[in-house]
């Protein structure tokens, strides 16, 4: 009997245990920008952490994240292609710098001064991604599965000298990312193409006299050291891109992992929108605090509402020009603008200019 029990114990020790083992899945997550930039940092603290938390509820899968943030794998001009081609499995796609590949994603930047409510903007873009087939295919056509959306906080003008009003930027060279340079048309200012990673050096070396940028991006790169005057216009927020996963990789993932990522992506989008509102004010105040000892000290120059309206009224018909060019290429941009503006109004947002009426 003892021999039989010993034999059964030995057999049990060599029985396969795979069905009870936790499966490890290795994924690379990357970005062109560092994690000190809030929406990038939240990929780790919100999207990745929430995915891990959901998977831990069953214990069936564990994701082994290979992190390559801050431009370790690619720079800001290659965020789309790097996810599309599988250089990274998951990454933040910076839609601002992809106007040719992601044309409809530029709707908020081509209808400027329409929305300052970041959560409302993200809700509208989420809805359009689900309801507008052309917008959805714009992303999926690049071998991407969108998981979470990002938007900016509000844009202001950072300069070496204080502004009295929007007319003072006439003749200035201002750094601006990609399509946002169009916000300077009609003002007399010249846009210098760039990204947060280049703004400091551009201003420091005189390539530009300042930047059209946002507090949460400017604070971590310390732009206030070389452009200490924050001319606060509260111009607008804008849709800026998405956390996306390479679709080939996506299709290899177990359904449980996919579902966890979808839920984590929604959590990321909602949390990101809410935090943009609070963190914008925090960042502005922090820059004033950090720059109090420099010369000249960091100063917020609050612009009257009429200067903001004067700025938007200076602009040419950006929406009409942009949508018309896309329509000529077969992209249904006119209808997309109308849907976008209608959805904003349905959220209680009143745009400073009715761009949809100028199509």
Tab-separated table of C-alpha atoms in Angstrom, residues 78-298:
chain	number	residue	atom	x	y	z
A	78	UNK	CA	7.217	58.849	-36.410
A	79	UNK	CA	4.545	58.060	-33.816
A	80	UNK	CA	2.017	56.729	-36.339
A	81	UNK	CA	4.347	54.630	-38.462
A	82	UNK	CA	6.097	53.174	-35.414
A	83	UNK	CA	2.880	51.611	-34.118
A	84	UNK	CA	1.642	50.767	-37.612
A	85	UNK	CA	4.861	48.938	-38.529
A	86	UNK	CA	5.259	47.213	-35.161
A	87	UNK	CA	8.356	49.054	-33.976
A	88	UNK	CA	6.342	49.241	-30.774
A	89	UNK	CA	3.282	47.189	-29.874
A	90	UNK	CA	1.486	50.071	-28.155
A	91	UNK	CA	2.222	53.765	-28.421
A	92	UNK	CA	0.874	57.280	-28.230
A	93	UNK	CA	0.113	58.485	-31.751
A	94	UNK	CA	0.567	62.257	-32.058
A	95	UNK	CA	-2.104	63.132	-34.611
A	96	UNK	CA	-1.057	66.808	-34.861
A	97	UNK	CA	1.974	65.797	-36.899
A	98	UNK	CA	0.063	63.440	-39.200
A	99	UNK	CA	-2.308	65.703	-41.185
A	100	UNK	CA	-1.877	63.724	-44.403
A	101	UNK	CA	-2.346	60.294	-42.827
A	102	UNK	CA	-4.989	61.279	-40.253
A	103	UNK	CA	-6.867	64.138	-41.955
A	104	UNK	CA	-10.208	64.047	-40.099
A	105	UNK	CA	-8.324	63.905	-36.800
A	106	UNK	CA	-7.363	67.521	-37.455
A	107	UNK	CA	-10.971	68.742	-37.096
A	108	UNK	CA	-10.487	70.504	-33.765
A	109	UNK	CA	-7.332	72.275	-34.901
A	110	UNK	CA	-9.058	73.460	-38.087
A	111	UNK	CA	-12.055	74.779	-36.137
A	112	UNK	CA	-10.054	76.645	-33.463
A	113	UNK	CA	-11.522	78.442	-30.456
A	114	UNK	CA	-14.494	76.069	-30.504
A	115	UNK	CA	-14.062	74.288	-27.166
A	116	UNK	CA	-12.274	74.822	-23.853
A	117	UNK	CA	-14.087	71.949	-22.079
A	118	UNK	CA	-11.633	69.064	-22.424
A	119	UNK	CA	-13.901	66.269	-21.096
A	120	UNK	CA	-16.654	67.360	-23.507
A	121	UNK	CA	-14.180	67.386	-26.398
A	122	UNK	CA	-13.016	63.844	-25.653
A	123	UNK	CA	-16.581	62.578	-25.292
A	124	UNK	CA	-17.416	64.062	-28.690
A	125	UNK	CA	-14.359	62.486	-30.348
A	126	UNK	CA	-15.129	59.114	-28.740
A	127	UNK	CA	-18.635	59.284	-30.121
A	128	UNK	CA	-17.433	60.197	-33.605
A	129	UNK	CA	-14.927	57.345	-33.573
A	130	UNK	CA	-17.826	54.974	-32.985
A	131	UNK	CA	-20.416	56.578	-35.270
A	132	UNK	CA	-18.447	58.013	-38.198
A	133	UNK	CA	-17.104	55.264	-40.448
A	134	UNK	CA	-14.633	57.506	-42.279
A	135	UNK	CA	-13.065	58.637	-39.004
A	136	UNK	CA	-12.886	55.073	-37.715
A	137	UNK	CA	-11.298	53.794	-40.938
A	138	UNK	CA	-8.781	56.629	-40.850
A	139	UNK	CA	-7.192	54.933	-37.835
A	140	UNK	CA	-7.910	51.287	-38.580
A	141	UNK	CA	-6.540	51.719	-42.106
A	142	UNK	CA	-3.111	52.191	-40.541
A	143	UNK	CA	-3.218	48.798	-38.851
A	144	UNK	CA	-4.198	50.350	-35.525
A	145	UNK	CA	-6.701	49.603	-32.815
A	146	UNK	CA	-7.475	52.766	-30.850
A	147	UNK	CA	-7.584	52.229	-27.075
A	148	UNK	CA	-7.733	55.702	-25.554
A	149	UNK	CA	-7.951	59.306	-26.721
A	150	UNK	CA	-5.915	62.360	-25.767
A	151	UNK	CA	-6.516	66.081	-25.887
A	152	UNK	CA	-4.593	69.155	-24.932
A	153	UNK	CA	-5.206	71.600	-22.159
A	154	UNK	CA	-5.688	75.217	-23.242
A	155	UNK	CA	-3.323	77.056	-25.556
A	156	UNK	CA	-1.596	80.323	-24.709
A	157	UNK	CA	1.297	82.300	-26.180
A	158	UNK	CA	4.650	82.141	-24.374
A	159	UNK	CA	7.043	84.969	-25.222
A	160	UNK	CA	10.281	86.672	-24.256
A	161	UNK	CA	8.452	90.000	-23.877
A	162	UNK	CA	4.895	90.604	-22.605
A	163	UNK	CA	2.046	91.208	-25.055
A	164	UNK	CA	-0.483	94.006	-24.735
A	165	UNK	CA	-2.860	92.265	-27.119
A	166	UNK	CA	-2.999	89.838	-30.031
A	167	UNK	CA	-1.815	92.512	-32.468
A	168	UNK	CA	1.585	92.499	-30.761
A	169	UNK	CA	2.493	89.135	-32.301
A	170	UNK	CA	2.576	90.720	-35.762
A	171	UNK	CA	6.053	90.012	-37.148
A	172	UNK	CA	6.971	87.475	-34.448
A	173	UNK	CA	8.252	83.960	-35.083
A	174	UNK	CA	6.313	81.559	-32.875
A	175	UNK	CA	6.958	77.843	-32.508
A	176	UNK	CA	3.850	75.714	-33.008
A	177	UNK	CA	3.321	71.991	-33.609
A	178	UNK	CA	2.308	71.084	-37.158
A	179	UNK	CA	-1.229	72.101	-38.019
A	180	UNK	CA	-1.477	74.488	-35.051
A	181	UNK	CA	0.635	76.912	-37.020
A	182	UNK	CA	-2.554	77.767	-38.916
A	183	UNK	CA	-3.892	79.457	-35.766
A	184	UNK	CA	-1.387	82.230	-36.468
A	185	UNK	CA	-2.624	82.953	-39.986
A	186	UNK	CA	-3.991	86.461	-40.334
A	187	UNK	CA	-2.180	87.668	-37.220
A	188	UNK	CA	1.069	88.623	-38.949
A	189	UNK	CA	3.057	86.103	-36.905
A	190	UNK	CA	5.153	83.419	-38.595
A	191	UNK	CA	4.781	79.820	-37.451
A	192	UNK	CA	7.946	77.798	-36.816
A	193	UNK	CA	7.131	74.100	-37.041
A	194	UNK	CA	8.208	72.080	-34.030
A	195	UNK	CA	7.152	70.030	-31.018
A	196	UNK	CA	7.559	70.290	-27.257
A	197	UNK	CA	10.905	68.547	-27.561
A	198	UNK	CA	12.283	71.403	-29.743
A	199	UNK	CA	10.607	74.530	-28.342
A	200	UNK	CA	13.152	75.355	-25.620
A	201	UNK	CA	16.138	75.279	-27.948
A	202	UNK	CA	14.268	77.138	-30.683
A	203	UNK	CA	13.454	80.036	-28.368
A	204	UNK	CA	16.835	79.956	-26.639
A	205	UNK	CA	18.726	80.155	-29.944
A	206	UNK	CA	16.453	82.736	-31.550
A	207	UNK	CA	14.894	80.413	-34.104
A	208	UNK	CA	11.614	81.626	-32.614
A	209	UNK	CA	10.506	84.467	-30.346
A	210	UNK	CA	8.149	82.292	-28.334
A	211	UNK	CA	5.647	79.515	-28.711
A	212	UNK	CA	1.966	78.811	-29.096
A	213	UNK	CA	1.694	76.051	-26.563
A	214	UNK	CA	-0.026	74.589	-23.535
A	215	UNK	CA	0.823	74.741	-19.853
A	216	UNK	CA	1.058	71.004	-19.223
A	217	UNK	CA	3.511	70.572	-22.051
A	218	UNK	CA	5.518	73.706	-21.369
A	219	UNK	CA	6.066	73.235	-17.641
A	220	UNK	CA	8.078	69.974	-17.776
A	221	UNK	CA	10.302	71.230	-20.596
A	222	UNK	CA	10.896	74.468	-18.625
A	223	UNK	CA	10.086	76.747	-21.556
A	224	UNK	CA	9.279	79.465	-19.027
A	225	UNK	CA	13.024	79.866	-18.434
A	226	UNK	CA	13.491	81.327	-21.930
A	227	UNK	CA	9.924	82.571	-22.556
A	228	UNK	CA	8.837	83.889	-19.144
A	229	UNK	CA	5.692	85.743	-20.222
A	230	UNK	CA	2.581	83.568	-20.299
A	231	UNK	CA	0.100	85.565	-22.359
A	232	UNK	CA	-3.080	83.835	-21.254
A	233	UNK	CA	-5.734	83.695	-23.968
A	234	UNK	CA	-7.304	80.321	-23.019
A	235	UNK	CA	-7.498	79.875	-26.777
A	236	UNK	CA	-8.862	76.343	-26.978
A	237	UNK	CA	-8.305	72.672	-26.347
A	238	UNK	CA	-7.688	70.284	-29.226
A	239	UNK	CA	-7.821	66.573	-29.966
A	240	UNK	CA	-4.188	65.480	-30.054
A	241	UNK	CA	-4.126	61.737	-30.726
A	242	UNK	CA	-4.592	58.340	-29.200
A	243	UNK	CA	-3.065	55.405	-27.412
A	244	UNK	CA	-3.153	52.703	-30.061
A	245	UNK	CA	-1.990	49.125	-30.452
A	246	UNK	CA	-0.687	47.468	-33.606
A	247	UNK	CA	-3.671	45.521	-34.936
A	248	UNK	CA	-1.596	42.451	-35.820
A	249	UNK	CA	-0.543	42.281	-32.178
A	250	UNK	CA	-4.093	43.012	-31.028
A	251	UNK	CA	-5.487	40.013	-32.882
A	252	UNK	CA	-3.038	37.673	-31.114
A	253	UNK	CA	-4.200	38.726	-27.643
A	254	UNK	CA	-6.677	36.617	-25.650
A	255	UNK	CA	-10.176	38.079	-25.422
A	256	UNK	CA	-9.785	38.675	-21.689
A	257	UNK	CA	-6.719	40.827	-22.305
A	258	UNK	CA	-8.453	42.714	-25.098
A	259	UNK	CA	-11.458	43.459	-22.907
A	260	UNK	CA	-9.216	44.656	-20.079
A	261	UNK	CA	-7.397	47.017	-22.432
A	262	UNK	CA	-10.641	48.412	-23.859
A	263	UNK	CA	-11.926	49.165	-20.362
A	264	UNK	CA	-8.566	50.589	-19.302
A	265	UNK	CA	-8.542	52.781	-22.407
A	266	UNK	CA	-11.934	54.242	-21.540
A	267	UNK	CA	-10.739	54.842	-17.990
A	268	UNK	CA	-7.625	56.566	-19.344
A	269	UNK	CA	-9.653	58.828	-21.664
A	270	UNK	CA	-12.090	59.893	-18.953
A	271	UNK	CA	-9.388	60.426	-16.313
A	272	UNK	CA	-7.188	62.286	-18.770
A	273	UNK	CA	-9.970	64.707	-19.683
A	274	UNK	CA	-10.811	65.431	-16.063
A	275	UNK	CA	-7.194	65.920	-15.046
A	276	UNK	CA	-6.489	68.305	-17.924
A	277	UNK	CA	-8.894	70.816	-16.379
A	278	UNK	CA	-7.313	70.744	-12.911
A	279	UNK	CA	-3.714	70.305	-13.974
A	280	UNK	CA	-3.820	73.238	-16.390
A	281	UNK	CA	-4.296	75.668	-13.509
A	282	UNK	CA	-1.779	73.815	-11.362
A	283	UNK	CA	0.827	74.035	-14.122
A	284	UNK	CA	0.325	77.757	-14.666
A	285	UNK	CA	0.706	78.497	-10.957
A	286	UNK	CA	3.688	76.170	-10.661
A	287	UNK	CA	5.537	77.931	-13.475
A	288	UNK	CA	5.027	81.271	-11.723
A	289	UNK	CA	6.389	79.720	-8.530
A	290	UNK	CA	9.379	78.076	-10.201
A	291	UNK	CA	10.231	81.180	-12.180
A	292	UNK	CA	9.908	83.676	-9.334
A	293	UNK	CA	13.667	83.898	-8.847
A	294	UNK	CA	14.732	84.243	-12.457
A	295	UNK	CA	15.183	87.501	-14.361
A	296	UNK	CA	12.748	88.346	-15.779
A	297	UNK	CA	10.438	86.386	-13.503
A	298	UNK	CA	7.614	84.289	-14.899
